[in-house]
């Protein structure tokens, strides 16, 4: 008898889903939840109460992997007390070079291993679970996620829609193209239909997801990301459309024009720069120079007044010297990003940069990130203070996470705003006067409702 079916016929089965990593993983977990509920499982919020625990993993940095390993250690102890528990590990980590073998060696309690691009195989993998050996079903071409997979979305105002799978850029530090496979765009009709369905179900903001969304359509040949945005801007009922992540190399003027002309297309671009030195950008294989990046920022700001600009920056890339790092600080001072995700470079198995000899000592990487974070915090605070006195449009999302007595929502430019208000404003567009700018958010009061 297989262990996945070890419960009496007809008994209710419960799953617990644990997610690490980016928004794409968060949305993949919504699909996993949809698939499991289609199989008759019900969600529980504690592993102790579950028959099946699924971990959706990230491996973009070692720290993300270590969180998965720590969780698997805990689950191993739980399984000794609860032998019928089935443990499935999916997402990016198992697809990373050598990781599936390592998982099996270190964590014999794992029953199923699957990849980020073959979530749809989970039911058949679970059906094959038997005591004693893991069922391994990693993603390999030409297998592709089919259209129409169910998703159990978080209720509320905002929803995610995947527009492309994978990445074909092969930045020299990055594991994503290896673990998520090459770029593939979903058919535009399927995306439009999904967004229409979300609008009918009351979602007000849609975020289009892809590792490099502005490469959308390159593999289809007859459509670009700008065309897709134009079509989505016409879907009735959707108040706001966002997208992430944009690659600076593929951000063309036509896309800027479409953003400027769109009604529901938000003026926010998450535009990872990674570094400010041309030598480093070249070795990273990013495909643009600092001058091209700064020029793109100028064009965005000229065409989209008030555009929010956020970024990802990495310090301590192999060979990065003090002058290169200064160039990054200088670029940050020139652009004055609204916010930045900052990372210490981390060598990833299988990526070219991991094998390069000029690795920067950890204490140098740590000092650089401290300097970078201090600079960016100062700029974020100054940018946010400059909002004081303005009246901005906010889509109300719900109670603030830090103060449940107040509401929160974002400006079109992606700034988080916290303000007093009644819960019937949730899902509505309101106008808020900004009273105070903080490092990571704005505070205000509603001056016009609905
Ligand atoms: N597709 C997106 C980002 C994917 S990964 C893009 O191209 O921008 C998210 C961020 O993690 C990257 O932007 C990068 O800053 C960081 N990152 C990726 N690989 C890393 C590594 N090996 N070490 C440290 N940070 C890394
Ligand atoms: Fe990684 Fe570069 Fe692709 Fe982003 S564009 S996912 S950083 S390879």
Short mmCIF file of C-alpha atoms and ligand atoms in Angstrom, two decimals:
data_model
loop_
_atom_site.label_atom_id
_atom_site.label_comp_id
_atom_site.label_asym_id
_atom_site.label_seq_id
_atom_site.Cartn_x
_atom_site.Cartn_y
_atom_site.Cartn_z
CA UNK A 1 0.00 0.00 0.00
CA UNK A 2 1.28 3.47 -0.78
CA UNK A 3 1.74 5.94 2.06
CA UNK A 4 -0.06 8.86 0.39
CA UNK A 5 -3.17 6.67 0.51
CA UNK A 6 -2.44 5.25 3.96
CA UNK A 7 -5.53 6.88 5.46
CA UNK A 8 -8.84 5.07 5.42
CA UNK A 9 -10.71 5.46 2.15
CA UNK A 10 -12.81 8.65 2.20
CA UNK A 11 -11.08 10.21 5.24
CA UNK A 12 -10.40 13.94 5.02
CA UNK A 13 -6.73 14.63 4.30
CA UNK A 14 -4.99 17.81 5.38
CA UNK A 15 -2.03 19.64 3.87
CA UNK A 16 0.29 22.30 5.20
CA UNK A 17 2.15 24.45 2.71
CA UNK A 18 5.37 26.32 3.54
CA UNK A 19 6.69 28.90 1.06
CA UNK A 20 10.12 30.50 0.79
CA UNK A 21 11.37 33.03 -1.74
CA UNK A 22 9.97 35.55 -4.18
CA UNK A 23 6.50 36.59 -5.32
CA UNK A 24 6.72 34.01 -8.06
CA UNK A 25 7.04 31.30 -5.44
CA UNK A 26 4.17 32.84 -3.49
CA UNK A 27 2.01 32.58 -6.57
CA UNK A 28 3.26 29.06 -7.39
CA UNK A 29 2.11 28.13 -3.89
CA UNK A 30 -1.36 29.44 -4.71
CA UNK A 31 -1.36 27.03 -7.66
CA UNK A 32 -0.05 24.18 -5.49
CA UNK A 33 -2.85 24.87 -3.01
CA UNK A 34 -5.37 24.83 -5.86
CA UNK A 35 -4.02 21.49 -7.11
CA UNK A 36 -4.07 19.92 -3.64
CA UNK A 37 -7.59 21.13 -2.92
CA UNK A 38 -8.63 19.69 -6.28
CA UNK A 39 -7.33 16.36 -4.92
CA UNK A 40 -9.54 16.71 -1.84
CA UNK A 41 -6.94 17.99 0.64
CA UNK A 42 -7.84 20.78 3.05
CA UNK A 43 -5.37 23.42 4.29
CA UNK A 44 -4.18 23.53 7.90
CA UNK A 45 -1.88 26.14 9.37
CA UNK A 46 0.34 23.77 11.39
CA UNK A 47 2.50 20.91 10.18
CA UNK A 48 1.47 18.92 13.29
CA UNK A 49 -2.12 18.80 12.04
CA UNK A 50 -1.24 17.77 8.47
CA UNK A 51 -1.01 14.47 6.59
CA UNK A 52 1.05 16.13 3.86
CA UNK A 53 3.57 18.96 4.19
CA UNK A 54 4.73 20.66 0.98
CA UNK A 55 7.73 23.00 1.08
CA UNK A 56 8.06 25.37 -1.86
CA UNK A 57 11.73 26.33 -1.83
CA UNK A 58 14.11 29.08 -2.96
CA UNK A 59 17.82 28.73 -3.75
CA UNK A 60 18.81 32.17 -5.02
CA UNK A 61 21.16 32.54 -2.04
CA UNK A 62 22.56 30.00 0.46
CA UNK A 63 20.60 31.68 3.27
CA UNK A 64 17.35 30.75 1.51
CA UNK A 65 18.49 27.12 1.25
CA UNK A 66 19.50 27.00 4.89
CA UNK A 67 16.00 27.99 5.97
CA UNK A 68 14.66 25.01 3.99
CA UNK A 69 17.16 22.65 5.60
CA UNK A 70 16.29 23.91 9.09
CA UNK A 71 12.59 23.32 8.40
CA UNK A 72 13.28 19.84 7.05
CA UNK A 73 15.16 19.02 10.26
CA UNK A 74 12.08 19.97 12.30
CA UNK A 75 9.79 17.99 10.01
CA UNK A 76 12.05 14.95 10.35
CA UNK A 77 11.52 15.05 14.12
CA UNK A 78 7.76 15.41 13.61
CA UNK A 79 7.71 12.45 11.26
CA UNK A 80 9.33 10.21 13.87
CA UNK A 81 6.27 10.88 16.02
CA UNK A 82 3.87 10.75 13.09
CA UNK A 83 5.14 8.16 10.59
CA UNK A 84 2.28 8.50 8.10
CA UNK A 85 3.23 12.15 7.42
CA UNK A 86 4.21 12.69 3.76
CA UNK A 87 6.85 15.37 3.08
CA UNK A 88 7.19 16.90 -0.40
CA UNK A 89 9.94 19.35 -1.35
CA UNK A 90 9.42 21.37 -4.51
CA UNK A 91 10.28 24.65 -6.19
CA UNK A 92 13.69 25.98 -7.09
CA UNK A 93 16.06 24.21 -4.70
CA UNK A 94 15.67 20.61 -5.97
CA UNK A 95 16.46 21.81 -9.51
CA UNK A 96 19.76 23.35 -8.44
CA UNK A 97 22.86 21.37 -9.44
CA UNK A 98 23.49 18.60 -6.91
CA UNK A 99 20.66 19.66 -4.60
CA UNK A 100 18.23 16.77 -5.14
CA UNK A 101 20.99 14.27 -4.26
CA UNK A 102 21.92 16.31 -1.20
CA UNK A 103 18.28 16.47 -0.08
CA UNK A 104 17.93 12.69 -0.35
CA UNK A 105 21.19 12.06 1.48
CA UNK A 106 20.64 14.51 4.33
CA UNK A 107 16.88 14.16 4.70
CA UNK A 108 15.73 10.56 4.17
CA UNK A 109 12.36 11.63 5.62
CA UNK A 110 11.52 13.41 2.32
CA UNK A 111 8.99 11.44 0.24
CA UNK A 112 8.58 13.55 -2.91
CA UNK A 113 10.92 15.90 -4.78
CA UNK A 114 9.68 18.07 -7.65
CA UNK A 115 10.65 21.25 -9.51
CA UNK A 116 9.32 24.79 -9.88
CA UNK A 117 8.21 24.27 -13.45
CA UNK A 118 6.42 20.97 -12.95
CA UNK A 119 4.12 21.68 -10.03
CA UNK A 120 1.39 20.15 -12.11
CA UNK A 121 3.06 16.73 -11.66
CA UNK A 122 2.54 16.72 -7.89
CA UNK A 123 -0.64 14.56 -7.92
CA UNK A 124 1.00 11.76 -9.90
CA UNK A 125 4.18 11.93 -7.79
CA UNK A 126 2.13 11.72 -4.58
CA UNK A 127 0.29 8.71 -5.96
CA UNK A 128 3.62 6.89 -6.30
CA UNK A 129 4.79 7.51 -2.72
CA UNK A 130 5.81 4.28 -0.99
CA UNK A 131 7.73 3.74 2.23
CA UNK A 132 11.49 3.76 2.06
CA UNK A 133 12.41 5.67 -1.09
CA UNK A 134 11.67 9.15 -2.33
CA UNK A 135 9.76 9.76 -5.54
CA UNK A 136 11.80 12.21 -7.61
CA UNK A 137 10.18 14.10 -10.49
CA UNK A 138 12.37 17.02 -11.52
CA UNK A 139 11.40 19.34 -14.36
CA UNK A 140 12.94 18.72 -17.77
CA UNK A 141 11.99 20.05 -21.19
CA UNK A 142 9.69 19.68 -23.05
CA UNK A 143 7.33 19.31 -20.07
CA UNK A 144 5.46 22.59 -19.50
CA UNK A 145 2.79 23.70 -17.03
CA UNK A 146 -0.56 23.41 -18.82
CA UNK A 147 -3.02 26.30 -19.00
CA UNK A 148 -5.98 26.21 -16.66
CA UNK A 149 -4.26 24.99 -13.48
CA UNK A 150 -6.44 25.89 -10.49
CA UNK A 151 -5.17 28.49 -8.01
CA UNK A 152 -6.31 29.11 -4.46
CA UNK A 153 -5.61 32.82 -4.29
CA UNK A 154 -5.30 34.87 -1.16
CA UNK A 155 -8.60 36.72 -0.79
CA UNK A 156 -8.41 40.48 -0.99
CA UNK A 157 -7.69 43.25 -3.39
CA UNK A 158 -4.54 42.08 -5.17
CA UNK A 159 -3.76 39.06 -7.33
CA UNK A 160 -0.72 37.75 -9.19
CA UNK A 161 -0.71 36.51 -12.77
CA UNK A 162 2.27 34.70 -14.28
CA UNK A 163 2.99 35.96 -17.77
CA UNK A 164 6.21 34.11 -18.39
CA UNK A 165 8.06 31.12 -17.05
CA UNK A 166 11.84 30.87 -16.66
CA UNK A 167 14.67 33.15 -17.68
CA UNK A 168 17.18 32.97 -20.54
CA UNK A 169 19.54 35.72 -19.41
CA UNK A 170 22.22 33.78 -17.57
CA UNK A 171 23.57 36.62 -15.47
CA UNK A 172 26.87 35.09 -14.35
CA UNK A 173 25.91 34.96 -10.64
CA UNK A 174 22.38 33.70 -10.96
CA UNK A 175 20.92 30.25 -10.53
CA UNK A 176 17.42 31.10 -11.82
CA UNK A 177 17.88 30.12 -15.50
CA UNK A 178 19.23 26.74 -14.36
CA UNK A 179 16.40 26.00 -11.95
CA UNK A 180 13.43 27.59 -13.74
CA UNK A 181 14.48 26.81 -17.31
CA UNK A 182 14.37 29.05 -20.39
CA UNK A 183 11.90 31.88 -21.01
CA UNK A 184 8.47 30.90 -22.21
CA UNK A 185 5.60 33.35 -22.59
CA UNK A 186 2.05 32.31 -21.85
CA UNK A 187 -0.42 32.91 -24.70
CA UNK A 188 -1.85 36.45 -24.48
CA UNK A 189 -5.45 35.19 -24.75
CA UNK A 190 -4.95 33.03 -21.63
CA UNK A 191 -3.52 35.99 -19.69
CA UNK A 192 -6.32 38.34 -20.75
CA UNK A 193 -8.94 35.72 -19.82
CA UNK A 194 -7.31 35.22 -16.40
CA UNK A 195 -7.27 38.96 -15.70
CA UNK A 196 -10.93 39.28 -16.81
CA UNK A 197 -11.85 36.46 -14.47
CA UNK A 198 -9.98 38.11 -11.58
CA UNK A 199 -11.78 41.41 -12.22
CA UNK A 200 -15.15 39.61 -12.18
CA UNK A 201 -14.19 38.04 -8.86
CA UNK A 202 -13.52 41.44 -7.32
CA UNK A 203 -9.73 41.70 -7.46
CA UNK A 204 -8.77 45.31 -8.10
CA UNK A 205 -5.03 45.13 -8.69
CA UNK A 206 -3.15 42.61 -10.81
CA UNK A 207 0.62 42.16 -10.73
CA UNK A 208 2.08 40.45 -13.79
CA UNK A 209 4.95 38.16 -12.88
CA UNK A 210 8.03 37.01 -14.74
CA UNK A 211 11.79 37.00 -14.19
CA UNK A 212 12.12 39.44 -17.07
CA UNK A 213 8.61 40.57 -17.99
CA UNK A 214 9.66 42.98 -20.67
CA UNK A 215 11.04 40.08 -22.70
CA UNK A 216 7.43 38.88 -22.91
CA UNK A 217 6.50 37.72 -26.40
CA UNK A 218 10.06 37.34 -27.69
CA UNK A 219 9.46 33.59 -28.04
CA UNK A 220 5.95 34.07 -29.50
CA UNK A 221 7.11 36.43 -32.22
CA UNK A 222 3.93 38.42 -32.83
CA UNK A 223 3.41 40.32 -29.58
CA UNK A 224 5.47 42.42 -27.16
CA UNK A 225 5.05 43.22 -23.48
CA UNK A 226 3.87 46.71 -24.45
CA UNK A 227 1.11 45.14 -26.61
CA UNK A 228 0.08 42.87 -23.75
CA UNK A 229 -0.15 45.83 -21.35
CA UNK A 230 -2.30 47.76 -23.80
CA UNK A 231 -4.71 44.85 -24.01
CA UNK A 232 -4.86 44.41 -20.25
CA UNK A 233 -5.39 48.13 -19.68
CA UNK A 234 -8.75 47.73 -21.45
CA UNK A 235 -10.05 44.94 -19.17
CA UNK A 236 -12.95 46.46 -17.29
CA UNK A 237 -13.04 46.31 -13.50
CA UNK A 238 -9.30 46.25 -12.93
CA UNK A 239 -8.17 49.45 -11.27
CA UNK A 240 -4.46 48.89 -11.36
CA UNK A 241 -1.93 46.83 -13.26
CA UNK A 242 1.63 46.33 -12.06
CA UNK A 243 4.44 44.11 -13.30
CA UNK A 244 7.73 42.76 -12.03
CA UNK A 245 10.62 42.24 -12.77
CA UNK A 246 11.80 44.50 -15.59
CA UNK A 247 15.24 44.06 -17.11
CA UNK A 248 16.93 47.38 -17.98
CA UNK A 249 18.27 45.98 -21.24
CA UNK A 250 14.82 45.14 -22.62
CA UNK A 251 12.97 48.29 -21.54
CA UNK A 252 12.30 50.12 -24.80
CA UNK A 253 10.68 53.45 -25.67
CA UNK A 254 7.50 51.84 -26.92
CA UNK A 255 6.95 50.31 -23.49
CA UNK A 256 7.49 53.73 -21.90
CA UNK A 257 4.94 55.25 -24.32
CA UNK A 258 2.37 52.60 -23.50
CA UNK A 259 2.90 53.11 -19.77
CA UNK A 260 2.50 56.86 -20.19
CA UNK A 261 -0.74 56.44 -22.13
CA UNK A 262 -2.27 53.70 -19.92
CA UNK A 263 -5.05 54.45 -17.49
CA UNK A 264 -4.59 51.56 -15.13
CA UNK A 265 -0.89 50.92 -15.69
CA UNK A 266 0.86 52.06 -12.53
CA UNK A 267 3.83 54.41 -12.64
CA UNK A 268 6.24 52.12 -10.86
CA UNK A 269 9.17 50.26 -12.33
CA UNK A 270 11.23 47.74 -10.39
CA UNK A 271 14.43 47.95 -12.35
CA UNK A 272 17.27 45.93 -10.84
CA UNK A 273 20.58 47.63 -11.56
CA UNK A 274 22.78 45.19 -9.57
CA UNK A 275 25.92 47.38 -9.79
CA UNK A 276 27.07 50.83 -10.83
CA UNK A 277 30.42 49.95 -12.39
CA UNK A 278 30.65 49.04 -16.06
CA UNK A 279 33.42 46.55 -15.40
CA UNK A 280 31.22 44.70 -12.90
CA UNK A 281 28.09 44.97 -15.06
CA UNK A 282 30.03 43.46 -17.96
CA UNK A 283 31.29 40.56 -15.87
CA UNK A 284 27.78 40.03 -14.55
CA UNK A 285 26.57 39.69 -18.15
CA UNK A 286 23.81 42.24 -17.57
CA UNK A 287 23.82 43.60 -21.11
CA UNK A 288 23.77 47.35 -20.30
CA UNK A 289 26.18 50.01 -19.10
CA UNK A 290 25.74 52.46 -16.25
CA UNK A 291 25.26 55.24 -18.82
CA UNK A 292 22.48 53.29 -20.56
CA UNK A 293 20.81 52.64 -17.22
CA UNK A 294 20.97 56.32 -16.20
CA UNK A 295 19.62 57.32 -19.60
CA UNK A 296 16.70 54.90 -19.20
CA UNK A 297 15.95 56.41 -15.78
CA UNK A 298 15.90 59.90 -17.34
CA UNK A 299 13.53 58.76 -20.09
CA UNK A 300 11.22 57.07 -17.57
CA UNK A 301 11.12 60.16 -15.37
CA UNK A 302 10.49 62.47 -18.33
CA UNK A 303 7.59 60.37 -19.64
CA UNK A 304 6.05 59.28 -16.32
CA UNK A 305 5.97 62.14 -13.81
CA UNK A 306 6.21 60.85 -10.25
CA UNK A 307 7.25 57.35 -11.35
CA UNK A 308 8.38 55.15 -8.47
CA UNK A 309 11.74 53.51 -9.07
CA UNK A 310 12.93 50.55 -7.03
CA UNK A 311 15.87 48.25 -7.61
CA UNK A 312 17.99 45.27 -6.58
CA UNK A 313 21.68 45.85 -5.86
CA UNK A 314 24.38 43.34 -5.08
CA UNK A 315 27.70 44.07 -3.36
CA UNK A 316 30.88 42.02 -3.32
CA UNK A 317 30.57 40.47 -6.76
CA UNK A 318 33.87 38.65 -7.58
CA UNK A 319 36.52 41.21 -8.49
CA UNK A 320 34.51 44.21 -7.21
CA UNK A 321 37.12 46.67 -5.87
CA UNK A 322 36.64 49.88 -3.87
CA UNK A 323 36.36 51.95 -7.04
CA UNK A 324 33.64 49.68 -8.42
CA UNK A 325 31.74 49.88 -5.14
CA UNK A 326 32.07 53.68 -5.14
CA UNK A 327 30.54 53.64 -8.63
CA UNK A 328 27.55 51.78 -7.20
CA UNK A 329 27.15 54.32 -4.39
CA UNK A 330 27.47 57.11 -6.93
CA UNK A 331 24.77 55.59 -9.13
CA UNK A 332 22.47 55.24 -6.12
CA UNK A 333 23.04 58.94 -5.28
CA UNK A 334 22.28 59.97 -8.85
CA UNK A 335 19.14 57.87 -9.34
CA UNK A 336 17.77 58.33 -5.82
CA UNK A 337 15.71 55.13 -5.83
CA UNK A 338 12.57 55.05 -3.69
CA UNK A 339 13.63 51.68 -2.28
CA UNK A 340 16.21 48.99 -2.93
CA UNK A 341 16.61 45.33 -2.10
CA UNK A 342 20.28 44.95 -1.26
CA UNK A 343 22.18 41.66 -1.29
CA UNK A 344 25.62 40.38 -0.44
CA UNK A 345 26.88 38.37 -3.40
CA UNK A 346 26.67 34.66 -2.68
CA UNK A 347 28.37 32.06 -4.90
CA UNK A 348 25.81 29.62 -6.31
CA UNK A 349 26.85 26.14 -7.44
CA UNK A 350 26.80 25.77 -11.21
CA UNK A 351 26.99 29.49 -12.00
CA UNK A 352 30.13 30.85 -13.76
CA UNK A 353 30.94 33.53 -11.15
CA UNK A 354 31.08 30.96 -8.35
CA UNK A 355 34.23 29.49 -9.90
CA UNK A 356 36.05 32.81 -10.33
CA UNK A 357 39.11 33.22 -8.13
CA UNK A 358 38.63 36.90 -7.15
CA UNK A 359 36.00 36.29 -4.43
CA UNK A 360 35.68 39.33 -2.15
CA UNK A 361 36.32 38.60 1.58
CA UNK A 362 33.11 38.36 3.62
CA UNK A 363 34.05 41.20 5.98
CA UNK A 364 34.51 43.53 2.97
CA UNK A 365 31.15 42.45 1.54
CA UNK A 366 29.53 43.10 4.93
CA UNK A 367 31.03 46.56 5.26
CA UNK A 368 29.92 47.48 1.76
CA UNK A 369 26.36 46.40 2.31
CA UNK A 370 26.18 48.39 5.56
CA UNK A 371 27.30 51.52 3.71
CA UNK A 372 24.89 50.91 0.88
CA UNK A 373 21.93 50.30 3.18
CA UNK A 374 22.68 53.46 5.20
CA UNK A 375 22.81 55.54 2.01
CA UNK A 376 19.61 54.07 0.60
CA UNK A 377 17.71 54.53 3.88
CA UNK A 378 18.68 58.19 3.90
CA UNK A 379 17.49 58.63 0.30
CA UNK A 380 14.23 56.69 0.90
CA UNK A 381 13.52 58.93 3.90
CA UNK A 382 14.24 62.11 1.94
CA UNK A 383 12.08 60.96 -0.99
CA UNK A 384 9.25 60.06 1.36
CA UNK A 385 9.49 63.35 3.24
CA UNK A 386 9.21 65.14 -0.09
CA UNK A 387 5.70 63.60 -0.37
CA UNK A 388 4.50 65.47 2.75
CA UNK A 389 1.64 67.83 1.91
CA UNK A 390 0.79 66.06 -1.38
CA UNK A 391 -2.52 64.35 -2.03
CA UNK A 392 -2.11 60.91 -3.61
CA UNK A 393 -4.36 58.12 -4.92
CA UNK A 394 -4.28 55.01 -2.74
CA UNK A 395 -5.91 51.63 -3.36
CA UNK A 396 -6.97 50.48 0.11
CA UNK A 397 -5.70 46.95 0.80
CA UNK A 398 -6.80 46.27 4.37
CA UNK A 399 -5.64 46.75 7.96
CA UNK A 400 -2.02 47.79 8.37
CA UNK A 401 0.25 44.88 9.35
CA UNK A 402 1.99 46.95 11.99
CA UNK A 403 -1.11 48.73 13.34
CA UNK A 404 -4.37 46.85 12.84
CA UNK A 405 -6.31 49.96 13.94
CA UNK A 406 -5.25 51.73 10.74
CA UNK A 407 -5.67 50.93 7.05
CA UNK A 408 -2.92 50.60 4.47
CA UNK A 409 -2.58 50.72 0.73
CA UNK A 410 -0.16 51.82 -1.94
CA UNK A 411 0.22 54.84 -4.14
CA UNK A 412 0.39 54.22 -7.90
CA UNK A 413 4.15 54.67 -7.50
CA UNK A 414 4.21 51.74 -4.99
CA UNK A 415 4.71 53.65 -1.75
CA UNK A 416 2.99 52.11 1.24
CA UNK A 417 0.62 54.54 3.00
CA UNK A 418 -0.89 54.03 6.47
CA UNK A 419 -3.95 56.04 7.58
CA UNK A 420 -7.01 55.90 9.83
CA UNK A 421 -10.23 54.73 8.18
CA UNK A 422 -13.15 52.32 8.31
CA UNK A 423 -12.98 48.82 6.81
CA UNK A 424 -15.63 49.62 4.17
CA UNK A 425 -12.89 51.51 2.30
CA UNK A 426 -11.04 48.26 1.53
CA UNK A 427 -10.89 47.71 -2.25
CA UNK A 428 -11.63 51.37 -2.99
CA UNK A 429 -9.48 54.13 -4.44
CA UNK A 430 -9.19 57.03 -1.99
CA UNK A 431 -7.27 60.29 -1.98
CA UNK A 432 -4.91 60.64 0.94
CA UNK A 433 -3.05 63.69 2.12
CA UNK A 434 0.48 62.75 3.18
CA UNK A 435 1.30 64.03 6.65
CA UNK A 436 4.63 62.28 7.32
CA UNK A 437 7.25 60.44 5.28
CA UNK A 438 9.15 57.61 7.03
CA UNK A 439 11.94 55.36 5.69
CA UNK A 440 9.64 52.59 4.47
CA UNK A 441 6.18 54.14 4.39
CA UNK A 442 4.06 57.27 4.40
CA UNK A 443 1.44 58.33 6.92
CA UNK A 444 -1.63 60.32 5.98
CA UNK A 445 -5.34 61.05 6.24
CA UNK A 446 -8.13 60.38 3.78
CA UNK A 447 -9.40 63.56 2.16
CA UNK A 448 -11.71 62.01 -0.46
CA UNK A 449 -13.38 58.59 -0.53
CA UNK A 450 -14.46 56.29 -3.33
N1 LIG B 1 14.83 38.31 -12.45
C1 LIG B 1 15.12 39.31 -11.55
C2 LIG B 1 15.61 38.89 -10.17
C3 LIG B 1 15.76 37.50 -9.78
S1 LIG B 1 16.63 37.10 -8.33
C4 LIG B 1 16.15 40.23 -12.16
O1 LIG B 1 16.80 39.93 -13.09
O2 LIG B 1 16.32 41.29 -11.64
C5 LIG B 1 16.36 38.50 -7.27
C6 LIG B 1 17.62 39.21 -6.91
O3 LIG B 1 18.47 38.38 -6.16
C7 LIG B 1 18.47 39.67 -8.09
O4 LIG B 1 18.03 40.84 -8.66
C8 LIG B 1 19.83 39.81 -7.46
O5 LIG B 1 20.05 41.12 -6.96
C9 LIG B 1 19.79 38.82 -6.29
N2 LIG B 1 20.66 37.68 -6.57
C10 LIG B 1 20.58 36.80 -7.57
N3 LIG B 1 21.60 35.92 -7.49
C11 LIG B 1 22.34 36.26 -6.41
C12 LIG B 1 23.52 35.74 -5.81
N4 LIG B 1 24.18 34.72 -6.34
N5 LIG B 1 23.99 36.35 -4.70
C13 LIG B 1 23.35 37.42 -4.16
N6 LIG B 1 22.24 37.94 -4.69
C14 LIG B 1 21.73 37.38 -5.80
FE1 LIG B 2 18.76 35.85 -12.70
FE2 LIG B 2 19.58 37.64 -14.47
FE3 LIG B 2 17.51 36.04 -15.06
FE4 LIG B 2 17.22 37.95 -13.24
S1 LIG B 2 17.66 38.25 -15.42
S2 LIG B 2 16.56 35.83 -13.05
S3 LIG B 2 19.22 38.00 -12.25
S4 LIG B 2 19.63 35.40 -14.76
#
